mmCIF file of C-alpha atoms and ligand atoms in Angstrom:
data_model
loop_
_atom_site.group_PDB
_atom_site.id
_atom_site.type_symbol
_atom_site.label_atom_id
_atom_site.label_comp_id
_atom_site.label_asym_id
_atom_site.label_seq_id
_atom_site.Cartn_x
_atom_site.Cartn_y
_atom_site.Cartn_z
ATOM 1 C CA MET A 1 8.083 45.727 19.699
ATOM 2 C CA ASN A 2 7.078 42.062 19.490
ATOM 3 C CA SER A 3 8.159 39.392 21.970
ATOM 4 C CA LYS A 4 10.857 38.024 19.641
ATOM 5 C CA GLN A 5 12.540 41.434 19.366
ATOM 6 C CA ILE A 6 12.397 41.871 23.156
ATOM 7 C CA PHE A 7 13.969 38.433 23.579
ATOM 8 C CA LEU A 8 16.813 39.250 21.181
ATOM 9 C CA ASN A 9 17.444 42.637 22.761
ATOM 10 C CA PHE A 10 18.317 41.180 26.161
ATOM 11 C CA GLY A 11 21.866 40.537 24.941
ATOM 12 C CA GLU A 12 24.135 39.782 27.887
ATOM 13 C CA ASP A 13 21.144 40.273 30.217
ATOM 14 C CA LEU A 14 19.327 37.200 28.866
ATOM 15 C CA GLU A 15 20.371 34.991 31.779
ATOM 16 C CA ILE A 16 19.280 37.665 34.289
ATOM 17 C CA ALA A 17 15.932 38.000 32.498
ATOM 18 C CA ARG A 18 15.423 34.230 32.764
ATOM 19 C CA GLN A 19 16.292 34.359 36.478
ATOM 20 C CA LEU A 20 13.715 37.111 36.953
ATOM 21 C CA VAL A 21 10.953 35.001 35.397
ATOM 22 C CA ALA A 22 11.889 32.119 37.724
ATOM 23 C CA ALA A 23 12.059 34.497 40.712
ATOM 24 C CA ASN A 24 8.508 35.713 40.045
ATOM 25 C CA HIS A 25 7.205 32.148 40.090
ATOM 26 C CA VAL A 26 9.289 31.090 43.116
ATOM 27 C CA LEU A 27 8.090 34.057 45.186
ATOM 28 C CA VAL A 28 4.451 33.286 44.355
ATOM 29 C CA GLN A 29 4.907 29.606 45.154
ATOM 30 C CA ARG A 30 6.529 30.514 48.506
ATOM 31 C CA GLY A 31 3.719 32.916 49.457
ATOM 32 C CA VAL A 32 5.789 36.105 49.295
ATOM 33 C CA LEU A 33 4.084 37.614 46.225
ATOM 34 C CA ASP A 34 0.450 37.304 45.181
ATOM 35 C CA ALA A 35 -1.294 39.468 42.590
ATOM 36 C CA PHE A 36 0.970 42.307 43.705
ATOM 37 C CA GLY A 37 4.644 42.859 44.411
ATOM 38 C CA HIS A 38 7.581 42.669 42.018
ATOM 39 C CA VAL A 39 11.191 41.610 41.586
ATOM 40 C CA SER A 40 13.918 43.297 39.529
ATOM 41 C CA ALA A 41 17.611 42.937 38.656
ATOM 42 C CA ARG A 42 20.219 45.497 37.656
ATOM 43 C CA SER A 43 21.394 45.174 34.055
ATOM 44 C CA ALA A 44 24.812 43.561 33.649
ATOM 45 C CA ALA A 45 25.300 45.593 30.478
ATOM 46 C CA ASP A 46 24.458 49.017 31.957
ATOM 47 C CA PRO A 47 24.418 49.577 35.758
ATOM 48 C CA ASP A 48 22.110 52.583 35.289
ATOM 49 C CA ARG A 49 19.339 50.348 33.954
ATOM 50 C CA PHE A 50 17.381 47.466 35.430
ATOM 51 C CA LEU A 51 15.090 44.661 34.286
ATOM 52 C CA ILE A 52 11.616 44.064 35.688
ATOM 53 C CA SER A 53 8.323 42.646 34.401
ATOM 54 C CA ARG A 54 5.810 44.955 32.789
ATOM 55 C CA ASN A 55 2.772 45.614 35.003
ATOM 56 C CA ARG A 56 1.561 42.037 35.411
ATOM 57 C CA ALA A 57 0.727 39.622 38.269
ATOM 58 C CA PRO A 58 3.932 37.720 39.142
ATOM 59 C CA ALA A 59 2.483 34.232 38.563
ATOM 60 C CA LEU A 60 1.750 35.164 34.936
ATOM 61 C CA VAL A 61 5.167 36.652 34.095
ATOM 62 C CA GLU A 62 6.967 35.196 31.046
ATOM 63 C CA LEU A 63 10.259 36.117 29.415
ATOM 64 C CA SER A 64 8.520 38.387 26.905
ATOM 65 C CA ASP A 65 7.062 40.420 29.813
ATOM 66 C CA ILE A 66 10.472 41.533 31.081
ATOM 67 C CA GLN A 67 11.185 45.151 30.250
ATOM 68 C CA GLU A 68 14.304 47.243 30.644
ATOM 69 C CA MET A 69 14.034 50.533 32.524
ATOM 70 C CA SER A 70 16.179 53.561 33.319
ATOM 71 C CA LEU A 71 16.729 54.800 36.873
ATOM 72 C CA ASP A 72 14.185 57.530 36.018
ATOM 73 C CA CYS A 73 11.632 54.706 35.580
ATOM 74 C CA GLU A 74 11.304 55.199 31.843
ATOM 75 C CA PRO A 75 10.753 51.784 30.205
ATOM 76 C CA ALA A 76 12.503 50.950 26.935
ATOM 77 C CA ASP A 77 9.120 49.990 25.443
ATOM 78 C CA GLU A 78 5.615 51.408 25.719
ATOM 79 C CA ARG A 79 4.047 48.720 27.866
ATOM 80 C CA PRO A 80 2.721 49.972 31.256
ATOM 81 C CA ARG A 81 5.177 49.593 34.119
ATOM 82 C CA TYR A 82 4.520 48.855 37.781
ATOM 83 C CA LEU A 83 3.326 51.915 39.735
ATOM 84 C CA GLU A 84 6.067 51.380 42.332
ATOM 85 C CA ALA A 85 9.050 50.964 39.984
ATOM 86 C CA TYR A 86 10.634 53.860 41.950
ATOM 87 C CA ILE A 87 11.333 51.440 44.808
ATOM 88 C CA HIS A 88 13.756 49.598 42.567
ATOM 89 C CA ALA A 89 15.208 52.599 40.726
ATOM 90 C CA GLU A 90 16.047 54.637 43.812
ATOM 91 C CA ILE A 91 17.580 51.678 45.654
ATOM 92 C CA TYR A 92 19.805 50.944 42.617
ATOM 93 C CA ARG A 93 20.771 54.625 42.561
ATOM 94 C CA ALA A 94 21.640 54.692 46.281
ATOM 95 C CA ARG A 95 23.245 51.239 46.628
ATOM 96 C CA PRO A 96 25.809 50.315 43.946
ATOM 97 C CA ASP A 97 26.283 46.921 45.665
ATOM 98 C CA VAL A 98 22.632 45.960 45.093
ATOM 99 C CA ARG A 99 21.896 43.990 41.931
ATOM 100 C CA ALA A 100 18.424 42.622 42.741
ATOM 101 C CA VAL A 101 15.354 43.901 44.620
ATOM 102 C CA VAL A 102 12.145 42.177 45.794
ATOM 103 C CA HIS A 103 9.160 44.257 46.914
ATOM 104 C CA SER A 104 6.326 42.342 48.591
ATOM 105 C CA HIS A 105 3.319 42.673 50.857
ATOM 106 C CA SER A 106 3.922 39.295 52.536
ATOM 107 C CA ALA A 107 1.424 38.762 55.334
ATOM 108 C CA SER A 108 3.589 37.931 58.363
ATOM 109 C CA VAL A 109 5.953 40.889 57.841
ATOM 110 C CA VAL A 110 3.399 43.726 57.704
ATOM 111 C CA PRO A 111 2.431 43.559 61.433
ATOM 112 C CA PHE A 112 6.050 44.403 62.360
ATOM 113 C CA SER A 113 5.761 47.593 60.305
ATOM 114 C CA VAL A 114 2.969 48.985 62.496
ATOM 115 C CA VAL A 115 3.946 48.032 66.060
ATOM 116 C CA ASP A 116 6.827 49.138 68.285
ATOM 117 C CA MET A 117 8.406 45.656 68.280
ATOM 118 C CA PRO A 118 11.293 45.506 65.767
ATOM 119 C CA LEU A 119 11.783 42.529 63.433
ATOM 120 C CA LYS A 120 15.152 41.127 64.563
ATOM 121 C CA PRO A 121 17.108 37.961 63.721
ATOM 122 C CA MET A 122 16.103 35.097 65.981
ATOM 123 C CA LEU A 123 16.630 32.339 63.398
ATOM 124 C CA HIS A 124 20.046 31.296 62.068
ATOM 125 C CA ILE A 125 18.685 31.507 58.532
ATOM 126 C CA ALA A 126 17.742 35.186 58.935
ATOM 127 C CA GLY A 127 20.974 36.671 60.331
ATOM 128 C CA PHE A 128 20.842 39.227 57.503
ATOM 129 C CA LEU A 129 18.139 41.068 59.504
ATOM 130 C CA TYR A 130 20.705 42.148 62.138
ATOM 131 C CA PRO A 131 20.417 44.393 64.083
ATOM 132 C CA ALA A 132 16.757 44.947 63.065
ATOM 133 C CA ALA A 133 14.863 45.749 59.878
ATOM 134 C CA PRO A 134 14.380 49.549 59.652
ATOM 135 C CA VAL A 135 10.809 50.785 59.153
ATOM 136 C CA PHE A 136 9.978 53.346 56.461
ATOM 137 C CA GLU A 137 7.367 55.974 57.346
ATOM 138 C CA ILE A 138 5.860 57.468 54.190
ATOM 139 C CA ARG A 139 4.223 60.308 56.156
ATOM 140 C CA HIS A 140 7.584 62.009 56.667
ATOM 141 C CA LEU A 141 7.602 63.081 53.035
ATOM 142 C CA ALA A 142 4.121 62.410 51.656
ATOM 143 C CA GLY A 143 2.046 63.595 54.628
ATOM 144 C CA ASP A 144 -0.925 61.731 56.084
ATOM 145 C CA HIS A 145 -3.106 61.591 52.973
ATOM 146 C CA SER A 146 -1.008 59.534 50.502
ATOM 147 C CA ASP A 147 -2.119 56.257 48.877
ATOM 148 C CA MET A 148 0.871 54.633 50.679
ATOM 149 C CA LEU A 149 2.546 53.681 47.383
ATOM 150 C CA ILE A 150 6.094 54.597 46.356
ATOM 151 C CA SER A 151 4.967 56.363 43.209
ATOM 152 C CA ASP A 152 7.597 59.064 42.689
ATOM 153 C CA ALA A 153 11.358 59.434 42.832
ATOM 154 C CA ALA A 154 11.425 61.590 45.980
ATOM 155 C CA VAL A 155 9.520 59.037 48.066
ATOM 156 C CA GLY A 156 11.606 56.244 46.512
ATOM 157 C CA ALA A 157 14.803 58.054 47.526
ATOM 158 C CA ASP A 158 13.437 58.464 51.057
ATOM 159 C CA LEU A 159 12.752 54.718 51.183
ATOM 160 C CA ALA A 160 16.325 54.013 49.990
ATOM 161 C CA ARG A 161 17.640 56.327 52.750
ATOM 162 C CA THR A 162 15.682 54.375 55.371
ATOM 163 C CA LEU A 163 17.016 51.089 53.955
ATOM 164 C CA GLY A 164 20.551 52.459 54.365
ATOM 165 C CA ASP A 165 23.033 49.576 54.397
ATOM 166 C CA SER A 166 20.411 47.034 55.519
ATOM 167 C CA ALA A 167 19.229 43.946 53.625
ATOM 168 C CA VAL A 168 15.532 44.565 54.237
ATOM 169 C CA VAL A 169 13.346 47.612 54.900
ATOM 170 C CA LEU A 170 9.795 47.372 56.238
ATOM 171 C CA MET A 171 7.212 49.851 54.937
ATOM 172 C CA ARG A 172 4.609 50.927 57.475
ATOM 173 C CA GLY A 173 1.166 49.480 56.746
ATOM 174 C CA HIS A 174 2.282 48.305 53.314
ATOM 175 C CA GLY A 175 4.979 45.621 53.041
ATOM 176 C CA SER A 176 8.725 45.274 52.757
ATOM 177 C CA THR A 177 11.618 45.370 50.314
ATOM 178 C CA ALA A 178 14.618 43.018 50.315
ATOM 179 C CA VAL A 179 17.846 43.546 48.374
ATOM 180 C CA GLY A 180 20.689 41.267 47.302
ATOM 181 C CA ARG A 181 23.906 41.032 45.295
ATOM 182 C CA ASN A 182 22.061 38.836 42.795
ATOM 183 C CA VAL A 183 18.541 37.524 42.147
ATOM 184 C CA PRO A 184 18.826 34.330 44.249
ATOM 185 C CA GLU A 185 20.138 36.294 47.265
ATOM 186 C CA ALA A 186 17.306 38.864 47.127
ATOM 187 C CA VAL A 187 14.758 36.035 46.768
ATOM 188 C CA PHE A 188 16.362 34.139 49.686
ATOM 189 C CA ARG A 189 16.117 37.223 51.883
ATOM 190 C CA ALA A 190 12.508 37.959 50.915
ATOM 191 C CA ILE A 191 11.466 34.369 51.659
ATOM 192 C CA TYR A 192 13.286 34.169 54.997
ATOM 193 C CA THR A 193 12.075 37.610 56.094
ATOM 194 C CA GLU A 194 8.557 36.185 55.854
ATOM 195 C CA VAL A 195 9.645 32.998 57.698
ATOM 196 C CA ALA A 196 11.427 35.039 60.406
ATOM 197 C CA ALA A 197 8.426 37.324 60.953
ATOM 198 C CA LYS A 198 6.114 34.373 61.372
ATOM 199 C CA ALA A 199 8.509 32.690 63.821
ATOM 200 C CA GLN A 200 9.081 35.847 65.890
ATOM 201 C CA ALA A 201 5.334 36.510 66.167
ATOM 202 C CA GLU A 202 4.871 32.932 67.439
ATOM 203 C CA ALA A 203 7.866 33.061 69.806
ATOM 204 C CA VAL A 204 6.815 36.256 71.581
ATOM 205 C CA LYS A 205 3.521 34.590 72.494
ATOM 206 C CA LEU A 206 5.459 31.901 74.360
ATOM 207 C CA GLY A 207 7.895 34.034 76.350
ATOM 208 C CA ALA A 208 11.004 36.213 76.285
ATOM 209 C CA VAL A 209 12.884 35.765 73.007
ATOM 210 C CA VAL A 210 16.646 35.254 72.634
ATOM 211 C CA PHE A 211 17.927 36.974 69.488
ATOM 212 C CA LEU A 212 21.185 36.392 67.614
ATOM 213 C CA THR A 213 24.256 38.309 68.756
ATOM 214 C CA ALA A 214 26.107 40.496 66.265
ATOM 215 C CA GLU A 215 28.730 37.766 65.826
ATOM 216 C CA GLU A 216 26.112 35.028 65.369
ATOM 217 C CA ALA A 217 24.341 37.181 62.796
ATOM 218 C CA ARG A 218 27.609 37.778 60.922
ATOM 219 C CA SER A 219 28.685 34.118 61.023
ATOM 220 C CA THR A 220 25.320 32.691 59.997
ATOM 221 C CA THR A 221 25.014 35.184 57.145
ATOM 222 C CA ALA A 222 28.483 34.262 55.848
ATOM 223 C CA THR A 223 27.749 30.514 56.016
ATOM 224 C CA ASN A 224 24.265 30.831 54.512
ATOM 225 C CA ALA A 225 25.614 32.865 51.578
ATOM 226 C CA THR A 226 27.427 29.725 50.408
ATOM 227 C CA GLN A 227 24.188 27.703 50.489
ATOM 228 C CA ILE A 228 21.793 29.978 48.615
ATOM 229 C CA SER A 229 22.239 28.199 45.279
ATOM 230 C CA ARG A 230 20.995 24.957 46.872
ATOM 231 C CA ALA A 231 17.777 26.665 47.974
ATOM 232 C CA TRP A 232 17.456 28.526 44.661
ATOM 233 C CA LYS A 233 17.658 25.298 42.609
ATOM 234 C CA TYR A 234 15.054 23.615 44.810
ATOM 235 C CA TRP A 235 12.672 26.587 44.718
ATOM 236 C CA CYS A 236 12.962 26.832 40.910
ATOM 237 C CA ALA A 237 12.205 23.106 40.537
ATOM 238 C CA GLU A 238 9.257 23.417 42.909
ATOM 239 C CA ALA A 239 7.842 26.399 40.976
ATOM 240 C CA ARG A 240 8.306 24.606 37.639
ATOM 241 C CA THR A 241 6.389 21.578 38.939
ATOM 242 C CA ALA A 242 3.600 23.777 40.288
ATOM 243 C CA LEU A 243 3.296 25.573 36.940
ATOM 244 C CA ALA A 244 3.294 22.305 34.972
ATOM 245 C CA ASN A 245 0.458 20.954 37.125
ATOM 246 C CA LYS A 246 -1.820 23.959 36.565
HETATM 247 ZN ZN1 ZN B 1 3.722 47.773 47.339
#
């Protein structure tokens, strides 16, 4: 399949595919993704399929790299997929409300996956973390000798179970995964999970931390949901400028 055929085959998913390309670049620019990590979106045409880049570093992703995949992680074309596509597939299977997923190894979040201090919302912009981000332990299913990656459906389903109804799940010694009702919301949550982790790690050095109440978390999340498009437009413009200057 050449890139023109792939482009034409997106059909009603073309706009989502374009958003995914932008999301890859935004998440790199914002320090959430580097050579690794990935972002996906559920197909608008078929809820049992999703779109994600072929196995490629996020900064390099173009529209022709986006591939469609089943929830069994079988791509529609023969190009190699990401090893951890099961993260996305099993979350889409478990959470019909989720339409976009970001998996990252962002640096400030990982420490909270290995200590007994939970990552909780302290910032108004991160109320979606309430009451605390659950932590996935791969040893429960894969034992103590795995490569730590979510590389089969059973471990992916276990990760989705740990995520439950939350917006973000931390993965012990590995990274985190954020979900959203659309690509901008998942990107927003991934970016502000990193910001929140950095802020909480700084705050605890200074003294006892005051976290958001349940009502504050609910109210801030509702208000912020109306403002995501403002951030999304800015981040896309910023990423475009960065790419143009390379
Ligand atoms: Zn990973």
